[in-house]
Amino acid sequence: MAEKTLLEGEKKSAIIVSLTAGVGVAIVIFAICMCIWEPKYYWDTSLFGAAVSGAVIFLIVYFWIGRTELVVTDKRVYGRAAFGKRVDLPIDSIAAVGMSALNGVMVTTASGMLSFKLMANNKELHKCISNLLIERQNRTTLPTTIKQEVSHSDADELKKFKELLDSGVITQEEFEAKKNKILAN
């Protein structure tokens, strides 16, 4: 049977999150430098250091979450996780699914946890994967009944009733009735 795509992750812009992180770090670095050094002598160096730090943080955050993708099919979950790492997870290997910060979807396997950030439809993705896990659980936990038929020979039946007669559980008449019934078959 062909694989059927159930849901694709709708990507939010990583630029805004990365830019916010970079500018925030730059402001903090600049403020710290201004507190440590004499502002009238080192403001240009502090500003340069803050700008470089902000740019580095921007790039790290952008490459961390900027290329995440997530596709859910009836057989697997695949896409790109943090730093663009390609992943392909069969549904049977997924242990749990959760949601995380930055509109993330976390998928846990026996090997570890993967996070897919900035998914605009992270609630729908979480629900879709959860439903697949529930279906798998229901499929594998269906009760199976094994019926075992034991064939008894006529001699075994007579022996059982003879033991009941000898132990006084049944009377001679009951034993004779059972014996006649068994031998008549």
PDB file of N, CA, C and O in Angstrom, residues 55-100:
ATOM      1  N   ALA A  55      25.533  39.335  15.960  1.00  0.00           N
ATOM      2  CA  ALA A  55      25.555  38.680  14.647  1.00  0.00           C
ATOM      3  C   ALA A  55      25.819  37.184  14.780  1.00  0.00           C
ATOM      4  O   ALA A  55      25.199  36.362  14.092  1.00  0.00           O
ATOM      5  N   VAL A  56      26.728  36.822  15.675  1.00  0.00           N
ATOM      6  CA  VAL A  56      27.038  35.403  15.896  1.00  0.00           C
ATOM      7  C   VAL A  56      25.802  34.675  16.434  1.00  0.00           C
ATOM      8  O   VAL A  56      25.445  33.591  15.964  1.00  0.00           O
ATOM      9  N   ILE A  57      25.138  35.276  17.406  1.00  0.00           N
ATOM     10  CA  ILE A  57      23.928  34.663  17.976  1.00  0.00           C
ATOM     11  C   ILE A  57      22.842  34.553  16.910  1.00  0.00           C
ATOM     12  O   ILE A  57      22.154  33.529  16.803  1.00  0.00           O
ATOM     13  N   PHE A  58      22.676  35.592  16.106  1.00  0.00           N
ATOM     14  CA  PHE A  58      21.705  35.548  15.011  1.00  0.00           C
ATOM     15  C   PHE A  58      21.974  34.337  14.119  1.00  0.00           C
ATOM     16  O   PHE A  58      21.058  33.568  13.800  1.00  0.00           O
ATOM     17  N   LEU A  59      23.232  34.152  13.704  1.00  0.00           N
ATOM     18  CA  LEU A  59      23.575  33.036  12.807  1.00  0.00           C
ATOM     19  C   LEU A  59      23.359  31.678  13.474  1.00  0.00           C
ATOM     20  O   LEU A  59      22.825  30.753  12.854  1.00  0.00           O
ATOM     21  N   ILE A  60      23.750  31.580  14.723  1.00  0.00           N
ATOM     22  CA  ILE A  60      23.573  30.298  15.431  1.00  0.00           C
ATOM     23  C   ILE A  60      22.096  29.952  15.535  1.00  0.00           C
ATOM     24  O   ILE A  60      21.687  28.831  15.218  1.00  0.00           O
ATOM     25  N   VAL A  61      21.276  30.894  15.968  1.00  0.00           N
ATOM     26  CA  VAL A  61      19.842  30.633  16.116  1.00  0.00           C
ATOM     27  C   VAL A  61      19.202  30.340  14.763  1.00  0.00           C
ATOM     28  O   VAL A  61      18.394  29.422  14.629  1.00  0.00           O
ATOM     29  N   TYR A  62      19.592  31.108  13.748  1.00  0.00           N
ATOM     30  CA  TYR A  62      19.003  30.886  12.422  1.00  0.00           C
ATOM     31  C   TYR A  62      19.327  29.486  11.891  1.00  0.00           C
ATOM     32  O   TYR A  62      18.451  28.788  11.394  1.00  0.00           O
ATOM     33  N   PHE A  63      20.588  29.063  12.020  1.00  0.00           N
ATOM     34  CA  PHE A  63      20.944  27.730  11.524  1.00  0.00           C
ATOM     35  C   PHE A  63      20.430  26.623  12.433  1.00  0.00           C
ATOM     36  O   PHE A  63      20.271  25.491  12.010  1.00  0.00           O
ATOM     37  N   TRP A  64      20.148  26.945  13.683  1.00  0.00           N
ATOM     38  CA  TRP A  64      19.593  25.964  14.616  1.00  0.00           C
ATOM     39  C   TRP A  64      18.144  25.653  14.250  1.00  0.00           C
ATOM     40  O   TRP A  64      17.755  24.485  14.174  1.00  0.00           O
ATOM     41  N   ILE A  65      17.331  26.692  14.011  1.00  0.00           N
ATOM     42  CA  ILE A  65      15.903  26.457  13.797  1.00  0.00           C
ATOM     43  C   ILE A  65      15.397  26.890  12.434  1.00  0.00           C
ATOM     44  O   ILE A  65      14.245  26.653  12.102  1.00  0.00           O
ATOM     45  N   GLY A  66      16.235  27.497  11.633  1.00  0.00           N
ATOM     46  CA  GLY A  66      15.778  28.081  10.376  1.00  0.00           C
ATOM     47  C   GLY A  66      15.388  27.102   9.292  1.00  0.00           C
ATOM     48  O   GLY A  66      14.614  27.440   8.407  1.00  0.00           O
ATOM     49  N   ARG A  67      15.892  25.893   9.345  1.00  0.00           N
ATOM     50  CA  ARG A  67      15.620  24.950   8.263  1.00  0.00           C
ATOM     51  C   ARG A  67      14.796  23.744   8.700  1.00  0.00           C
ATOM     52  O   ARG A  67      14.777  22.729   8.030  1.00  0.00           O
ATOM     53  N   THR A  68      14.129  23.830   9.829  1.00  0.00           N
ATOM     54  CA  THR A  68      13.338  22.682  10.281  1.00  0.00           C
ATOM     55  C   THR A  68      12.121  22.472   9.385  1.00  0.00           C
ATOM     56  O   THR A  68      11.504  23.414   8.916  1.00  0.00           O
ATOM     57  N   GLU A  69      11.839  21.210   9.129  1.00  0.00           N
ATOM     58  CA  GLU A  69      10.684  20.783   8.336  1.00  0.00           C
ATOM     59  C   GLU A  69      10.105  19.549   9.000  1.00  0.00           C
ATOM     60  O   GLU A  69      10.838  18.787   9.628  1.00  0.00           O
ATOM     61  N   LEU A  70       8.828  19.325   8.827  1.00  0.00           N
ATOM     62  CA  LEU A  70       8.198  18.145   9.406  1.00  0.00           C
ATOM     63  C   LEU A  70       7.041  17.697   8.526  1.00  0.00           C
ATOM     64  O   LEU A  70       6.180  18.502   8.164  1.00  0.00           O
ATOM     65  N   VAL A  71       7.042  16.413   8.168  1.00  0.00           N
ATOM     66  CA  VAL A  71       5.964  15.809   7.382  1.00  0.00           C
ATOM     67  C   VAL A  71       5.532  14.539   8.104  1.00  0.00           C
ATOM     68  O   VAL A  71       6.365  13.727   8.505  1.00  0.00           O
ATOM     69  N   VAL A  72       4.222  14.373   8.274  1.00  0.00           N
ATOM     70  CA  VAL A  72       3.666  13.183   8.928  1.00  0.00           C
ATOM     71  C   VAL A  72       2.915  12.389   7.877  1.00  0.00           C
ATOM     72  O   VAL A  72       2.041  12.920   7.192  1.00  0.00           O
ATOM     73  N   THR A  73       3.271  11.105   7.749  1.00  0.00           N
ATOM     74  CA  THR A  73       2.543  10.213   6.857  1.00  0.00           C
ATOM     75  C   THR A  73       1.924   9.100   7.694  1.00  0.00           C
ATOM     76  O   THR A  73       2.135   9.045   8.910  1.00  0.00           O
ATOM     77  N   ASP A  74       1.205   8.214   7.054  1.00  0.00           N
ATOM     78  CA  ASP A  74       0.598   7.104   7.791  1.00  0.00           C
ATOM     79  C   ASP A  74       1.623   6.060   8.215  1.00  0.00           C
ATOM     80  O   ASP A  74       1.313   5.193   9.017  1.00  0.00           O
ATOM     81  N   LYS A  75       2.861   6.155   7.720  1.00  0.00           N
ATOM     82  CA  LYS A  75       3.887   5.160   8.045  1.00  0.00           C
ATOM     83  C   LYS A  75       5.100   5.737   8.762  1.00  0.00           C
ATOM     84  O   LYS A  75       5.834   5.010   9.423  1.00  0.00           O
ATOM     85  N   ARG A  76       5.345   7.071   8.634  1.00  0.00           N
ATOM     86  CA  ARG A  76       6.557   7.637   9.204  1.00  0.00           C
ATOM     87  C   ARG A  76       6.417   9.143   9.420  1.00  0.00           C
ATOM     88  O   ARG A  76       5.478   9.769   8.957  1.00  0.00           O
ATOM     89  N   VAL A  77       7.412   9.683  10.140  1.00  0.00           N
ATOM     90  CA  VAL A  77       7.571  11.118  10.344  1.00  0.00           C
ATOM     91  C   VAL A  77       8.950  11.449   9.807  1.00  0.00           C
ATOM     92  O   VAL A  77       9.929  10.805  10.173  1.00  0.00           O
ATOM     93  N   TYR A  78       9.028  12.433   8.919  1.00  0.00           N
ATOM     94  CA  TYR A  78      10.338  12.775   8.366  1.00  0.00           C
ATOM     95  C   TYR A  78      10.463  14.271   8.149  1.00  0.00           C
ATOM     96  O   TYR A  78       9.486  15.007   8.213  1.00  0.00           O
ATOM     97  N   GLY A  79      11.692  14.714   7.915  1.00  0.00           N
ATOM     98  CA  GLY A  79      11.951  16.127   7.672  1.00  0.00           C
ATOM     99  C   GLY A  79      13.340  16.505   8.117  1.00  0.00           C
ATOM    100  O   GLY A  79      14.278  15.719   8.032  1.00  0.00           O
ATOM    101  N   ARG A  80      13.471  17.743   8.620  1.00  0.00           N
ATOM    102  CA  ARG A  80      14.749  18.254   9.126  1.00  0.00           C
ATOM    103  C   ARG A  80      14.528  18.753  10.549  1.00  0.00           C
ATOM    104  O   ARG A  80      13.608  19.524  10.801  1.00  0.00           O
ATOM    105  N   ALA A  81      15.415  18.347  11.440  1.00  0.00           N
ATOM    106  CA  ALA A  81      15.353  18.789  12.836  1.00  0.00           C
ATOM    107  C   ALA A  81      16.363  19.925  13.022  1.00  0.00           C
ATOM    108  O   ALA A  81      16.761  20.578  12.059  1.00  0.00           O
ATOM    109  N   ALA A  82      16.795  20.141  14.230  1.00  0.00           N
ATOM    110  CA  ALA A  82      17.732  21.226  14.543  1.00  0.00           C
ATOM    111  C   ALA A  82      18.984  21.142  13.685  1.00  0.00           C
ATOM    112  O   ALA A  82      19.495  20.052  13.401  1.00  0.00           O
ATOM    113  N   PHE A  83      19.468  22.309  13.257  1.00  0.00           N
ATOM    114  CA  PHE A  83      20.647  22.452  12.411  1.00  0.00           C
ATOM    115  C   PHE A  83      20.504  21.708  11.081  1.00  0.00           C
ATOM    116  O   PHE A  83      21.481  21.304  10.475  1.00  0.00           O
ATOM    117  N   GLY A  84      19.277  21.492  10.622  1.00  0.00           N
ATOM    118  CA  GLY A  84      19.023  20.893   9.316  1.00  0.00           C
ATOM    119  C   GLY A  84      19.272  19.398   9.239  1.00  0.00           C
ATOM    120  O   GLY A  84      19.348  18.832   8.154  1.00  0.00           O
ATOM    121  N   LYS A  85      19.376  18.737  10.388  1.00  0.00           N
ATOM    122  CA  LYS A  85      19.624  17.290  10.420  1.00  0.00           C
ATOM    123  C   LYS A  85      18.436  16.543   9.820  1.00  0.00           C
ATOM    124  O   LYS A  85      17.316  16.638  10.290  1.00  0.00           O
ATOM    125  N   ARG A  86      18.677  15.761   8.753  1.00  0.00           N
ATOM    126  CA  ARG A  86      17.610  15.001   8.091  1.00  0.00           C
ATOM    127  C   ARG A  86      17.241  13.806   8.967  1.00  0.00           C
ATOM    128  O   ARG A  86      18.099  13.092   9.456  1.00  0.00           O
ATOM    129  N   VAL A  87      15.951  13.605   9.138  1.00  0.00           N
ATOM    130  CA  VAL A  87      15.450  12.493   9.950  1.00  0.00           C
ATOM    131  C   VAL A  87      14.333  11.770   9.216  1.00  0.00           C
ATOM    132  O   VAL A  87      13.602  12.360   8.439  1.00  0.00           O
ATOM    133  N   ASP A  88      14.240  10.488   9.472  1.00  0.00           N
ATOM    134  CA  ASP A  88      13.194   9.645   8.911  1.00  0.00           C
ATOM    135  C   ASP A  88      12.853   8.616   9.979  1.00  0.00           C
ATOM    136  O   ASP A  88      13.629   7.698  10.235  1.00  0.00           O
ATOM    137  N   LEU A  89      11.717   8.786  10.633  1.00  0.00           N
ATOM    138  CA  LEU A  89      11.347   7.954  11.776  1.00  0.00           C
ATOM    139  C   LEU A  89      10.105   7.133  11.461  1.00  0.00           C
ATOM    140  O   LEU A  89       9.020   7.693  11.299  1.00  0.00           O
ATOM    141  N   PRO A  90      10.231   5.812  11.383  1.00  0.00           N
ATOM    142  CA  PRO A  90       9.032   4.984  11.217  1.00  0.00           C
ATOM    143  C   PRO A  90       8.126   5.156  12.442  1.00  0.00           C
ATOM    144  O   PRO A  90       8.612   5.331  13.558  1.00  0.00           O
ATOM    145  N   ILE A  91       6.834   5.124  12.235  1.00  0.00           N
ATOM    146  CA  ILE A  91       5.873   5.298  13.334  1.00  0.00           C
ATOM    147  C   ILE A  91       6.143   4.293  14.453  1.00  0.00           C
ATOM    148  O   ILE A  91       6.033   4.622  15.630  1.00  0.00           O
ATOM    149  N   ASP A  92       6.538   3.071  14.098  1.00  0.00           N
ATOM    150  CA  ASP A  92       6.787   2.051  15.113  1.00  0.00           C
ATOM    151  C   ASP A  92       7.977   2.370  16.010  1.00  0.00           C
ATOM    152  O   ASP A  92       8.120   1.782  17.073  1.00  0.00           O
ATOM    153  N   SER A  93       8.864   3.291  15.588  1.00  0.00           N
ATOM    154  CA  SER A  93      10.031   3.630  16.410  1.00  0.00           C
ATOM    155  C   SER A  93       9.763   4.823  17.331  1.00  0.00           C
ATOM    156  O   SER A  93      10.573   5.133  18.182  1.00  0.00           O
ATOM    157  N   ILE A  94       8.633   5.488  17.183  1.00  0.00           N
ATOM    158  CA  ILE A  94       8.327   6.665  17.994  1.00  0.00           C
ATOM    159  C   ILE A  94       7.705   6.222  19.316  1.00  0.00           C
ATOM    160  O   ILE A  94       6.745   5.466  19.345  1.00  0.00           O
ATOM    161  N   ALA A  95       8.282   6.717  20.417  1.00  0.00           N
ATOM    162  CA  ALA A  95       7.788   6.360  21.742  1.00  0.00           C
ATOM    163  C   ALA A  95       6.795   7.383  22.274  1.00  0.00           C
ATOM    164  O   ALA A  95       5.832   7.034  22.951  1.00  0.00           O
ATOM    165  N   ALA A  96       7.028   8.666  21.981  1.00  0.00           N
ATOM    166  CA  ALA A  96       6.158   9.722  22.502  1.00  0.00           C
ATOM    167  C   ALA A  96       6.271  10.963  21.636  1.00  0.00           C
ATOM    168  O   ALA A  96       7.214  11.108  20.865  1.00  0.00           O
ATOM    169  N   VAL A  97       5.304  11.855  21.803  1.00  0.00           N
ATOM    170  CA  VAL A  97       5.304  13.130  21.091  1.00  0.00           C
ATOM    171  C   VAL A  97       4.876  14.208  22.080  1.00  0.00           C
ATOM    172  O   VAL A  97       4.067  13.958  22.973  1.00  0.00           O
ATOM    173  N   GLY A  98       5.478  15.398  21.948  1.00  0.00           N
ATOM    174  CA  GLY A  98       5.136  16.496  22.842  1.00  0.00           C
ATOM    175  C   GLY A  98       5.281  17.825  22.122  1.00  0.00           C
ATOM    176  O   GLY A  98       5.670  17.878  20.952  1.00  0.00           O
ATOM    177  N   MET A  99       4.981  18.897  22.842  1.00  0.00           N
ATOM    178  CA  MET A  99       5.131  20.239  22.274  1.00  0.00           C
ATOM    179  C   MET A  99       6.158  20.989  23.109  1.00  0.00           C
ATOM    180  O   MET A  99       6.333  20.714  24.294  1.00  0.00           O
ATOM    181  N   SER A 100       6.866  21.932  22.465  1.00  0.00           N
ATOM    182  CA  SER A 100       7.914  22.666  23.166  1.00  0.00           C
ATOM    183  C   SER A 100       7.853  24.145  22.817  1.00  0.00           C
ATOM    184  O   SER A 100       7.022  24.583  22.029  1.00  0.00           O
TER     185      SER A 100
END
